[in-house]
mmCIF file of C-alpha atoms in Angstrom:
data_model
loop_
_atom_site.group_PDB
_atom_site.id
_atom_site.type_symbol
_atom_site.label_atom_id
_atom_site.label_comp_id
_atom_site.label_asym_id
_atom_site.label_seq_id
_atom_site.Cartn_x
_atom_site.Cartn_y
_atom_site.Cartn_z
ATOM 1 C CA UNK A 1 88.850 -70.564 -108.622
ATOM 2 C CA UNK A 2 91.481 -71.723 -105.463
ATOM 3 C CA UNK A 3 91.145 -69.328 -102.787
ATOM 4 C CA UNK A 4 94.438 -67.009 -104.148
ATOM 5 C CA UNK A 5 92.382 -66.751 -107.637
ATOM 6 C CA UNK A 6 89.439 -63.997 -107.846
ATOM 7 C CA UNK A 7 87.180 -62.646 -109.745
ATOM 8 C CA UNK A 8 85.892 -59.060 -110.371
ATOM 9 C CA UNK A 9 83.348 -60.624 -112.516
ATOM 10 C CA UNK A 10 79.986 -60.925 -110.677
ATOM 11 C CA UNK A 11 77.788 -63.864 -110.933
ATOM 12 C CA UNK A 12 73.939 -63.631 -110.158
ATOM 13 C CA UNK A 13 72.549 -64.098 -106.496
ATOM 14 C CA UNK A 14 70.483 -66.497 -105.573
ATOM 15 C CA UNK A 15 69.283 -65.840 -101.860
ATOM 16 C CA UNK A 16 67.877 -69.451 -100.603
ATOM 17 C CA UNK A 17 66.246 -70.306 -97.577
ATOM 18 C CA UNK A 18 65.907 -73.485 -95.360
ATOM 19 C CA UNK A 19 68.251 -74.965 -97.704
ATOM 20 C CA UNK A 20 71.854 -75.229 -98.458
ATOM 21 C CA UNK A 21 73.499 -76.480 -101.653
ATOM 22 C CA UNK A 22 76.685 -77.753 -101.615
ATOM 23 C CA UNK A 23 79.621 -78.278 -104.242
ATOM 24 C CA UNK A 24 79.051 -81.680 -106.507
ATOM 25 C CA UNK A 25 75.180 -81.829 -104.829
ATOM 26 C CA UNK A 26 72.187 -81.691 -107.772
ATOM 27 C CA UNK A 27 68.759 -80.095 -106.749
ATOM 28 C CA UNK A 28 65.433 -78.823 -108.229
ATOM 29 C CA UNK A 29 64.613 -75.056 -106.727
ATOM 30 C CA UNK A 30 61.298 -73.861 -106.512
ATOM 31 C CA UNK A 31 61.875 -70.117 -106.703
ATOM 32 C CA UNK A 32 59.192 -66.884 -106.879
ATOM 33 C CA UNK A 33 60.366 -64.088 -106.312
ATOM 34 C CA UNK A 34 60.986 -61.478 -108.603
ATOM 35 C CA UNK A 35 64.811 -60.489 -107.552
ATOM 36 C CA UNK A 36 65.690 -64.359 -107.674
ATOM 37 C CA UNK A 37 63.837 -65.371 -110.824
ATOM 38 C CA UNK A 38 65.669 -62.218 -112.428
ATOM 39 C CA UNK A 39 68.713 -63.397 -110.896
ATOM 40 C CA UNK A 40 68.391 -66.480 -112.902
ATOM 41 C CA UNK A 41 67.826 -65.166 -115.676
ATOM 42 C CA UNK A 42 70.401 -62.793 -116.062
ATOM 43 C CA UNK A 43 72.338 -66.019 -115.676
ATOM 44 C CA UNK A 44 70.671 -68.326 -118.601
ATOM 45 C CA UNK A 45 72.074 -65.284 -120.938
ATOM 46 C CA UNK A 46 75.318 -65.667 -119.135
ATOM 47 C CA UNK A 47 76.710 -68.643 -118.526
ATOM 48 C CA UNK A 48 74.610 -70.477 -117.043
ATOM 49 C CA UNK A 49 76.497 -69.754 -113.348
ATOM 50 C CA UNK A 50 74.428 -68.409 -109.868
ATOM 51 C CA UNK A 51 76.114 -68.300 -106.638
ATOM 52 C CA UNK A 52 73.757 -69.997 -104.529
ATOM 53 C CA UNK A 53 74.103 -68.233 -101.090
ATOM 54 C CA UNK A 54 71.601 -69.223 -97.643
ATOM 55 C CA UNK A 55 69.504 -66.071 -95.785
ATOM 56 C CA UNK A 56 70.489 -66.071 -92.272
ATOM 57 C CA UNK A 57 66.745 -65.723 -91.371
ATOM 58 C CA UNK A 58 63.959 -68.013 -93.701
ATOM 59 C CA UNK A 59 61.024 -65.849 -92.667
ATOM 60 C CA UNK A 60 62.391 -62.530 -94.276
ATOM 61 C CA UNK A 61 61.324 -62.257 -97.955
ATOM 62 C CA UNK A 62 63.036 -59.485 -99.102
ATOM 63 C CA UNK A 63 66.337 -59.317 -98.352
ATOM 64 C CA UNK A 64 69.644 -57.648 -98.384
ATOM 65 C CA UNK A 65 72.703 -58.287 -98.057
ATOM 66 C CA UNK A 66 73.330 -58.188 -94.260
ATOM 67 C CA UNK A 67 70.547 -61.057 -94.822
ATOM 68 C CA UNK A 68 73.009 -63.150 -96.301
ATOM 69 C CA UNK A 69 75.778 -65.847 -95.906
ATOM 70 C CA UNK A 70 79.310 -64.507 -97.102
ATOM 71 C CA UNK A 71 80.068 -67.942 -98.124
ATOM 72 C CA UNK A 72 77.960 -69.779 -100.621
ATOM 73 C CA UNK A 73 78.427 -72.314 -103.728
ATOM 74 C CA UNK A 74 79.067 -71.215 -106.801
ATOM 75 C CA UNK A 75 76.723 -73.446 -108.771
ATOM 76 C CA UNK A 76 75.617 -74.516 -112.876
ATOM 77 C CA UNK A 77 72.258 -73.949 -114.111
ATOM 78 C CA UNK A 78 71.644 -77.551 -115.458
ATOM 79 C CA UNK A 79 67.841 -76.820 -116.412
ATOM 80 C CA UNK A 80 65.426 -74.195 -116.270
ATOM 81 C CA UNK A 81 61.460 -74.315 -116.542
ATOM 82 C CA UNK A 82 59.246 -71.789 -116.214
ATOM 83 C CA UNK A 83 55.714 -73.029 -115.049
ATOM 84 C CA UNK A 84 51.867 -72.146 -115.491
ATOM 85 C CA UNK A 85 51.561 -69.999 -111.972
ATOM 86 C CA UNK A 86 54.726 -67.086 -112.480
ATOM 87 C CA UNK A 87 57.359 -69.093 -110.155
ATOM 88 C CA UNK A 88 60.744 -71.282 -112.067
ATOM 89 C CA UNK A 89 61.635 -75.065 -110.975
ATOM 90 C CA UNK A 90 65.897 -74.308 -111.604
ATOM 91 C CA UNK A 91 68.478 -78.092 -111.994
ATOM 92 C CA UNK A 92 71.407 -76.828 -110.259
ATOM 93 C CA UNK A 93 74.301 -78.400 -109.472
ATOM 94 C CA UNK A 94 76.678 -77.150 -107.065
ATOM 95 C CA UNK A 95 80.842 -76.715 -107.975
ATOM 96 C CA UNK A 96 82.417 -75.026 -105.409
ATOM 97 C CA UNK A 97 81.968 -73.248 -102.138
ATOM 98 C CA UNK A 98 83.124 -69.852 -102.672
ATOM 99 C CA UNK A 99 83.562 -66.499 -100.473
ATOM 100 C CA UNK A 100 81.933 -63.328 -101.312
ATOM 101 C CA UNK A 101 84.334 -60.675 -101.979
ATOM 102 C CA UNK A 102 81.250 -57.568 -102.179
ATOM 103 C CA UNK A 103 77.514 -57.612 -102.957
ATOM 104 C CA UNK A 104 76.177 -55.332 -105.735
ATOM 105 C CA UNK A 105 72.960 -54.346 -107.278
ATOM 106 C CA UNK A 106 72.941 -54.849 -110.477
ATOM 107 C CA UNK A 107 69.540 -53.424 -111.732
ATOM 108 C CA UNK A 108 66.421 -55.336 -110.360
ATOM 109 C CA UNK A 109 68.763 -58.857 -108.859
ATOM 110 C CA UNK A 110 72.077 -59.385 -106.356
ATOM 111 C CA UNK A 111 75.103 -60.065 -108.191
ATOM 112 C CA UNK A 112 78.721 -60.650 -105.717
ATOM 113 C CA UNK A 113 81.926 -60.564 -106.937
ATOM 114 C CA UNK A 114 83.501 -63.711 -105.371
ATOM 115 C CA UNK A 115 86.571 -66.652 -104.957
ATOM 116 C CA UNK A 116 87.346 -69.429 -104.445
ATOM 117 C CA UNK A 117 87.675 -71.298 -101.129
ATOM 118 C CA UNK A 118 90.402 -74.322 -100.904
ATOM 119 C CA UNK A 119 89.216 -77.054 -99.118
ATOM 120 C CA UNK A 120 92.425 -79.265 -99.681
ATOM 121 C CA UNK A 121 93.891 -79.796 -95.907
ATOM 122 C CA UNK A 122 97.531 -81.081 -95.906
ATOM 123 C CA UNK A 123 97.927 -82.884 -92.676
ATOM 124 C CA UNK A 124 99.701 -85.814 -92.181
ATOM 125 C CA UNK A 125 99.883 -89.415 -92.873
ATOM 126 C CA UNK A 126 99.688 -89.706 -88.621
ATOM 127 C CA UNK A 127 97.025 -87.066 -88.991
ATOM 128 C CA UNK A 128 95.052 -89.336 -91.097
ATOM 129 C CA UNK A 129 95.524 -92.452 -89.441
ATOM 130 C CA UNK A 130 94.025 -90.828 -86.568
ATOM 131 C CA UNK A 131 91.052 -89.308 -87.822
ATOM 132 C CA UNK A 132 90.250 -92.720 -89.635
ATOM 133 C CA UNK A 133 90.115 -94.912 -86.617
ATOM 134 C CA UNK A 134 88.502 -92.006 -84.839
ATOM 135 C CA UNK A 135 85.432 -92.441 -87.520
ATOM 136 C CA UNK A 136 85.304 -95.791 -88.373
ATOM 137 C CA UNK A 137 85.228 -96.195 -84.297
ATOM 138 C CA UNK A 138 81.992 -93.701 -84.525
ATOM 139 C CA UNK A 139 80.579 -95.677 -86.608
ATOM 140 C CA UNK A 140 80.656 -98.891 -84.697
ATOM 141 C CA UNK A 141 79.061 -97.136 -82.063
ATOM 142 C CA UNK A 142 76.507 -96.089 -84.283
ATOM 143 C CA UNK A 143 75.799 -99.115 -84.941
ATOM 144 C CA UNK A 144 75.763 -101.053 -81.898
ATOM 145 C CA UNK A 145 73.719 -98.309 -80.758
ATOM 146 C CA UNK A 146 70.850 -97.842 -84.083
ATOM 147 C CA UNK A 147 69.208 -101.003 -83.599
ATOM 148 C CA UNK A 148 67.409 -100.158 -86.871
ATOM 149 C CA UNK A 149 70.569 -100.075 -89.170
ATOM 150 C CA UNK A 150 72.062 -102.908 -87.025
ATOM 151 C CA UNK A 151 68.812 -105.407 -88.470
ATOM 152 C CA UNK A 152 68.818 -104.324 -93.000
ATOM 153 C CA UNK A 153 73.178 -105.281 -92.073
#
């Protein structure tokens, strides 16, 4: 999906506490909230995609739409394992950043219509050179200041 493309297809939403998943990142998540487990079950029955969205406040046990950010990561479910204690361990891989167009309650869980976010920047060759020099200079300063890193090299 590019920024111009959008979908009215609703994607199950998995609110996350204390973690942000980025595109191309593979991470196991332990899920215990009933709403979240229902969202995973719905995703498994459909196309195995889920929208991972961070909560604004991690201590909120039953988040509402206002408690969730409007940008998340569309992810593919690679593996799902139901554990004996009722929780679920799910292995997900982030595929692309997505902006929520609208949230909606779908049965017992949240879903969202999303649009992809185009992260490709068009910058001049001169700007690229400046950024590259800045990164190299910053890394050189880091190496000089961090003795542990310098000793390992």
